[in-house]
GROMACS .gro file of C-alpha atoms in nm:
model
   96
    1UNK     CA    1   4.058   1.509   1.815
    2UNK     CA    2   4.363   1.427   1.574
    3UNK     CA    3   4.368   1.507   1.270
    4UNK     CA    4   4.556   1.214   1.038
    5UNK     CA    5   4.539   1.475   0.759
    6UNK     CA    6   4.839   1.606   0.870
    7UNK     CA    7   5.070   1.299   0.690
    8UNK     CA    8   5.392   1.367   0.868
    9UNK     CA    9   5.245   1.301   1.191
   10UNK     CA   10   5.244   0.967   1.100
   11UNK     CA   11   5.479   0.945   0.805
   12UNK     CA   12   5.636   0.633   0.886
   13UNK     CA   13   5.301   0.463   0.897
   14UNK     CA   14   5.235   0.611   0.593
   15UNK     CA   15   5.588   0.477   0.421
   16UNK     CA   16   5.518   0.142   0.521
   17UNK     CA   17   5.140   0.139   0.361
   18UNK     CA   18   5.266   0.291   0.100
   19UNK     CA   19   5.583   0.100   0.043
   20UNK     CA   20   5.512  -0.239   0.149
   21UNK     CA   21   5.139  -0.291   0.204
   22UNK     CA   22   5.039  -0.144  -0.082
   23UNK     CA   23   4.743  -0.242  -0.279
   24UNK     CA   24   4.952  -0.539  -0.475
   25UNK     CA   25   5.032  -0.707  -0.158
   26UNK     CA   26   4.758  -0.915   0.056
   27UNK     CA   27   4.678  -0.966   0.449
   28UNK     CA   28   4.879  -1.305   0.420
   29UNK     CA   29   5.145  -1.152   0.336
   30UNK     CA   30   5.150  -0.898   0.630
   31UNK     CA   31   5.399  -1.089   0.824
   32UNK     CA   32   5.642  -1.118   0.589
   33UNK     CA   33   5.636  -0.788   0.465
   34UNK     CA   34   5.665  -0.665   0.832
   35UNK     CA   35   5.977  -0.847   0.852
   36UNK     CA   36   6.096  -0.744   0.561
   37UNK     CA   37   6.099  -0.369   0.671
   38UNK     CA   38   6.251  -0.488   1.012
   39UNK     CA   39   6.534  -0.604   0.808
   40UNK     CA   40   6.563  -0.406   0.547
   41UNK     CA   41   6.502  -0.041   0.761
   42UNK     CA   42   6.720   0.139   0.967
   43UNK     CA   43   6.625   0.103   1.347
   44UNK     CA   44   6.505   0.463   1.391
   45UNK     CA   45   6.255   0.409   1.158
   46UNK     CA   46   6.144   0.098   1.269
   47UNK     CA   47   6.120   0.242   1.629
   48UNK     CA   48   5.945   0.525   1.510
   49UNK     CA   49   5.689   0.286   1.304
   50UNK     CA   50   5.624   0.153   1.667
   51UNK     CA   51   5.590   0.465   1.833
   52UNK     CA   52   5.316   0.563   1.573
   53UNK     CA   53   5.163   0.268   1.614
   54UNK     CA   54   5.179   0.259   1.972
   55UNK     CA   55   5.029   0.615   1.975
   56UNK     CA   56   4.731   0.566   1.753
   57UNK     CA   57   4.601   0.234   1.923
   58UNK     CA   58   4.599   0.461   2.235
   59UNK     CA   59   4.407   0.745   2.090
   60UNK     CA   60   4.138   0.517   1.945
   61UNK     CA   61   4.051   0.764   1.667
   62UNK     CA   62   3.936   0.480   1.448
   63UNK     CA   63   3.730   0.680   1.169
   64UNK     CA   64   3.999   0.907   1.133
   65UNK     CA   65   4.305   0.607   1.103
   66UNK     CA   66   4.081   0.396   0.886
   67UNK     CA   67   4.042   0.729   0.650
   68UNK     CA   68   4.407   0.702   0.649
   69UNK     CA   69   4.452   0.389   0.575
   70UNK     CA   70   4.207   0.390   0.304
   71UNK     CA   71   4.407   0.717   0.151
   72UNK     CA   72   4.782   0.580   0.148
   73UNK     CA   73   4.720   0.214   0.168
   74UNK     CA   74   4.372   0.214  -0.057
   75UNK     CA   75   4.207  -0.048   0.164
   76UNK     CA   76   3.864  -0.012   0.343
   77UNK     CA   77   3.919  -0.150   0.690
   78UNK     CA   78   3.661  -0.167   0.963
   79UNK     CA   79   3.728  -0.101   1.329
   80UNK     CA   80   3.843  -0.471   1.414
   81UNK     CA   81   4.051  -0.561   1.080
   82UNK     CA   82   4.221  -0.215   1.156
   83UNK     CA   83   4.309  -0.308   1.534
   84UNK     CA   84   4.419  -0.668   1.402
   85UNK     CA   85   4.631  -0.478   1.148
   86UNK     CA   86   4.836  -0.303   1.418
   87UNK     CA   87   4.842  -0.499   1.617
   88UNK     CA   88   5.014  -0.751   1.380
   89UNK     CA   89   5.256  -0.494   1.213
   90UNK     CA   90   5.359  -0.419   1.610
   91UNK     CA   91   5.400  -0.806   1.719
   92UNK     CA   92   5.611  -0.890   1.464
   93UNK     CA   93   5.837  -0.594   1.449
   94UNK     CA   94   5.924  -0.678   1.773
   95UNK     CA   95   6.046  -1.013   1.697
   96UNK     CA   96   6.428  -1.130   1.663
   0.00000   0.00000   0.00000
């Protein structure tokens, strides 16, 4: 089992919760504020945003990510919203 405790392991997650969907900002806005880190970021960290991404959809550890979540973003997601969440923040920080 992982163990999202360990904050460096996913640290650019954790910057982008942190930074730009923090508790101020809403779901609506997730888009936007995706594309404003692909913009604004330097491409290592956005690929590395995707790799951590990538990485926890495929361990599908989802009480320990929502625990995460709910630590550096200070949101209570279920299971679904979570996957949706990803899944968004991946889409469009793939886009051009």
């Amino acid at each position: 089992m992982i163990s999202l405790n360990e904050d460096l392991k996913y640290d650019t997650f954790k910057y982008f919760l942190e930074c730009y969907f923090n508790p101020s900002a809403n779901y609506e806005e997730l888009e936007t504020l995706v594309k404003e880190f692909r913009l604004t970021e330097e491409s290592k960290y956005r690929q590395k945003l995707q790799q951590e991404l990538e990485q926890i959809l495929q361990l599908d550890h989802w009480d320990d990510i929502q625990e995460f979540v709910r630590k550096h973003a200070m949101r209570k997601m279920n299971s679904d919203r979570l996957t949706w969440f990803i899944r968004t923040i991946l889409h469009n920080l793939n886009q051009s």
